[in-house]
PDB file of C-alpha atoms in Angstrom:
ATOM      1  CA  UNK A   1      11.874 -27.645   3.987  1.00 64.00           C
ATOM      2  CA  UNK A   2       8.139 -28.037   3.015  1.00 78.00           C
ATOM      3  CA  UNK A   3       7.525 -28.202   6.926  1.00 83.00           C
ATOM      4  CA  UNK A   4       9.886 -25.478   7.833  1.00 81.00           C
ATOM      5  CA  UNK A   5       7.514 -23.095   5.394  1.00 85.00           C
ATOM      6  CA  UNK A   6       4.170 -24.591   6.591  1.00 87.00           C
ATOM      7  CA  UNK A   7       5.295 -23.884  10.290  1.00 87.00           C
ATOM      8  CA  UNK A   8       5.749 -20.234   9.209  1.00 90.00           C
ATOM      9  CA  UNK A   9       2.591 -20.456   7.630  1.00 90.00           C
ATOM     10  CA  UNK A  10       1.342 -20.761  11.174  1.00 90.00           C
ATOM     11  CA  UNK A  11       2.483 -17.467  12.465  1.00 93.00           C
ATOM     12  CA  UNK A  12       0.261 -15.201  10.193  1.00 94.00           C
ATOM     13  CA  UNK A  13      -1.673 -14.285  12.990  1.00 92.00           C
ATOM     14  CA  UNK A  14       1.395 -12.909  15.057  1.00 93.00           C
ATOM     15  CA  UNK A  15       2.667 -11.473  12.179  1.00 95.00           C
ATOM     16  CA  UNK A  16      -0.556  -9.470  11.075  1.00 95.00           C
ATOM     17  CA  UNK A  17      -0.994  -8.200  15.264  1.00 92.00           C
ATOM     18  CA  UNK A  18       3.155  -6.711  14.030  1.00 94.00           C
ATOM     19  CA  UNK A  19       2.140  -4.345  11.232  1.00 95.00           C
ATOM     20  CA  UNK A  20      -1.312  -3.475  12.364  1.00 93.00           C
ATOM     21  CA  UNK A  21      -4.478  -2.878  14.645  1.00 87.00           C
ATOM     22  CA  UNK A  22      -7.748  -4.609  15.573  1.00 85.00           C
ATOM     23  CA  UNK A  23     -10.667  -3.102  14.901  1.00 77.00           C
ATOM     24  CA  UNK A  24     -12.241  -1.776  17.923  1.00 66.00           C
ATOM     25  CA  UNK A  25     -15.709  -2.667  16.872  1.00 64.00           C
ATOM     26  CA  UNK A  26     -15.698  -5.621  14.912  1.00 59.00           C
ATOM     27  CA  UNK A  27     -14.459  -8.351  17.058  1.00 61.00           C
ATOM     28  CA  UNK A  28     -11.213 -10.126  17.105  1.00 64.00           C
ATOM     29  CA  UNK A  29     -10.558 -11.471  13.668  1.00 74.00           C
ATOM     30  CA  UNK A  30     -10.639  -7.981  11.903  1.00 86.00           C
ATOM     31  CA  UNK A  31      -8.381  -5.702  11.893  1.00 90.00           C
ATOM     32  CA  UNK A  32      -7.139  -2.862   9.724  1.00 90.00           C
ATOM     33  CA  UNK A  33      -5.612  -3.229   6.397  1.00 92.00           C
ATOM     34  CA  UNK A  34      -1.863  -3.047   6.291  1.00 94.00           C
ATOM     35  CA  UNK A  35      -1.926  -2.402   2.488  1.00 95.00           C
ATOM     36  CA  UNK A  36      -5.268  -0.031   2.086  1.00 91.00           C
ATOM     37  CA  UNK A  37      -5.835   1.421   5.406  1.00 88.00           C
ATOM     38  CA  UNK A  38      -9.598   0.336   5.037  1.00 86.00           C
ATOM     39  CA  UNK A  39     -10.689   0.587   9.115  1.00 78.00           C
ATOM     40  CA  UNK A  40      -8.786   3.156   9.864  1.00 70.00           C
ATOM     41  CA  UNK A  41     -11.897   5.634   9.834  1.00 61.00           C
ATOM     42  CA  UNK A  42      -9.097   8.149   8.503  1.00 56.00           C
ATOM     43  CA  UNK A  43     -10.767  10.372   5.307  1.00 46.00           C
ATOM     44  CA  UNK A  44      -7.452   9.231   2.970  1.00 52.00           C
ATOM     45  CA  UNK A  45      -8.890   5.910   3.186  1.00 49.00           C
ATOM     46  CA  UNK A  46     -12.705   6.528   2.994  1.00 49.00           C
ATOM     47  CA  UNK A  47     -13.249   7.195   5.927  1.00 47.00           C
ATOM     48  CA  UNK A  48     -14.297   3.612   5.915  1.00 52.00           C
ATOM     49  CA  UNK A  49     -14.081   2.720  10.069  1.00 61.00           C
ATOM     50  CA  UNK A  50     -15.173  -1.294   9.257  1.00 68.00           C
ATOM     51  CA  UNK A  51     -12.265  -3.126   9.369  1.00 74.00           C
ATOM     52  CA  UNK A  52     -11.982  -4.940   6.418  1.00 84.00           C
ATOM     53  CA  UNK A  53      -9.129  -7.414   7.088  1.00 92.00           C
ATOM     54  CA  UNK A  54      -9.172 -10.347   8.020  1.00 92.00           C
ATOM     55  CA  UNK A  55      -7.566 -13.839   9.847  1.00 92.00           C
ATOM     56  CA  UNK A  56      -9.614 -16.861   7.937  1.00 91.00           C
ATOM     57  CA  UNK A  57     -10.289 -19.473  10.605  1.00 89.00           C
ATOM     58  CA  UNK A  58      -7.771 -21.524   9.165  1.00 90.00           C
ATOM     59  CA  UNK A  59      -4.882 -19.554  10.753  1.00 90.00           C
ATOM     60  CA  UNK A  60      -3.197 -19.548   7.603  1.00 94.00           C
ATOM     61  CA  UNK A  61      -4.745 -17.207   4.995  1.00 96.00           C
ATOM     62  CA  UNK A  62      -5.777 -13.120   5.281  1.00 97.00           C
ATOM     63  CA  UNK A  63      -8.318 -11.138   2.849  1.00 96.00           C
ATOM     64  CA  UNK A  64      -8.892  -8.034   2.917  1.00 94.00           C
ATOM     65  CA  UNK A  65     -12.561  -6.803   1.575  1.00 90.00           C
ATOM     66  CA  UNK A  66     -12.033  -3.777   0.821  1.00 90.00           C
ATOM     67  CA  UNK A  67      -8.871  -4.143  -1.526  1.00 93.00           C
ATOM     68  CA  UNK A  68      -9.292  -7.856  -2.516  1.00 95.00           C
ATOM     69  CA  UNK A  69      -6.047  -8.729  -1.807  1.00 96.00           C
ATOM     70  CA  UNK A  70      -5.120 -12.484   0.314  1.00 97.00           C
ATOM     71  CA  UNK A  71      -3.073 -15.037   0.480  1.00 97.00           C
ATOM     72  CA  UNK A  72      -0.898 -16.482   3.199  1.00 96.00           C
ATOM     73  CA  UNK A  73       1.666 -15.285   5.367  1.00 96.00           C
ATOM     74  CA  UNK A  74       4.178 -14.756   2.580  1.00 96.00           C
ATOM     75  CA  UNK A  75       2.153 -12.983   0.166  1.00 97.00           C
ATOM     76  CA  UNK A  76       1.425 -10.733   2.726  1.00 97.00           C
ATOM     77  CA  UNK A  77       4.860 -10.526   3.500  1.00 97.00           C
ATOM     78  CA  UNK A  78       5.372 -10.021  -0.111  1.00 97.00           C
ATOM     79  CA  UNK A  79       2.531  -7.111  -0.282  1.00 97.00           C
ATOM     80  CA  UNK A  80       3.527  -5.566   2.845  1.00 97.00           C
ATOM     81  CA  UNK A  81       7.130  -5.324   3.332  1.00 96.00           C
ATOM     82  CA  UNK A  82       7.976  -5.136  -0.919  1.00 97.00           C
ATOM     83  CA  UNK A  83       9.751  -8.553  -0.851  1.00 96.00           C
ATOM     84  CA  UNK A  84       9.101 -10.088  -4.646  1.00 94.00           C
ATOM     85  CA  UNK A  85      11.236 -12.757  -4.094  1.00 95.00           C
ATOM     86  CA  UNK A  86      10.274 -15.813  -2.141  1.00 94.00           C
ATOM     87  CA  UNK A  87      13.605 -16.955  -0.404  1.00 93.00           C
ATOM     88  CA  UNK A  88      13.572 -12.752   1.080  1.00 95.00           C
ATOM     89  CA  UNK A  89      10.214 -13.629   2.048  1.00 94.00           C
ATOM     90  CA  UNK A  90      10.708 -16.662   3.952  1.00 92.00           C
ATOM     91  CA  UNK A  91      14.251 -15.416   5.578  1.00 93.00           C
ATOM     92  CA  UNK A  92      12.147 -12.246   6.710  1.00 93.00           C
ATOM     93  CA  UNK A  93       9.657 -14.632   8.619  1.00 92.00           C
ATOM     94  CA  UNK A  94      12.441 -16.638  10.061  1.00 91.00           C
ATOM     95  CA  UNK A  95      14.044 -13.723  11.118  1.00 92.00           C
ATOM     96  CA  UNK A  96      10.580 -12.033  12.792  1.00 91.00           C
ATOM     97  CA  UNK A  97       9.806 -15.866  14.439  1.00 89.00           C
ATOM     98  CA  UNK A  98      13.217 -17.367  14.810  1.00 83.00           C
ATOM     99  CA  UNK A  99      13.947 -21.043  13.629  1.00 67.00           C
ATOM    100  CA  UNK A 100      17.318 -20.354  12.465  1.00 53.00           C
ATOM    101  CA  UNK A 101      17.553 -24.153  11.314  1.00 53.00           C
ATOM    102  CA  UNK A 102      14.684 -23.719   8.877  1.00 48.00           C
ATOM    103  CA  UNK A 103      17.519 -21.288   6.260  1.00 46.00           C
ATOM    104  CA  UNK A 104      19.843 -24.398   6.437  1.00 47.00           C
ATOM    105  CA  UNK A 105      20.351 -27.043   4.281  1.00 44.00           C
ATOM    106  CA  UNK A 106      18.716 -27.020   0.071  1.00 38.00           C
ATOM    107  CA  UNK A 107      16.342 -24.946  -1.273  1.00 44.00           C
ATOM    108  CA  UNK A 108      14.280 -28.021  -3.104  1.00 39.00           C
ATOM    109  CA  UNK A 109      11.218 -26.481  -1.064  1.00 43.00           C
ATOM    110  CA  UNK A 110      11.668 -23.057  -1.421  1.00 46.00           C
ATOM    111  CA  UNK A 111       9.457 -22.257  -4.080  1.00 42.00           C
TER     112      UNK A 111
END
């Protein structure tokens, strides 16, 4: 199971290009908050146009600047879609990237 979550770990990129945009202006690895808006450029937000998000190199964590919220793929998942618990989490990822294998058999790596 540990493998099955480190392979979704993997798809934070694809996940993050889902729920929001790039920024225009400050290359590829930045891109607009999904939780605070920062980069948006809208006046709700700050009117802050920098996008403050960000893809670590890694592949595998996000922080975002402006809020000061990170983690991986699941917190975000957590953060973004209102999923406290980890198994809704991880069956929402499957369910976005497929693997239908990885919700079968015990949970000894679920948490």
């Amino acid at each position: 199971m540990k493998n099955m979550k480190n392979k979704m770990r993997l798809k934070l990129k694809p996940y993050v290009e889902q729920i929001t945009d790039p920024d225009r202006h400050a290359g590829k690895s930045m891109y607009i908050c999904p939780l605070c808006g920062s980069g948006s450029g809208s006046v709700e937000y700050g009117s802050d146009s920098d996008g403050a998000f960000s893809v670590k190199s890694d592949g595998v964590t996000w922080h975002c600047f402006s809020c000061g919220k990170g983690g991986d793929i699941f917190d975000l998942i957590r953060e973004y879609e209102g999923m406290k618990d980890f198994k809704e989490q991880y069956a929402k990822a499957v369910e976005m990237f497929g693997d239908s294998d990885a919700l079968q058999g015990d949970d000894s790596g679920m948490s």
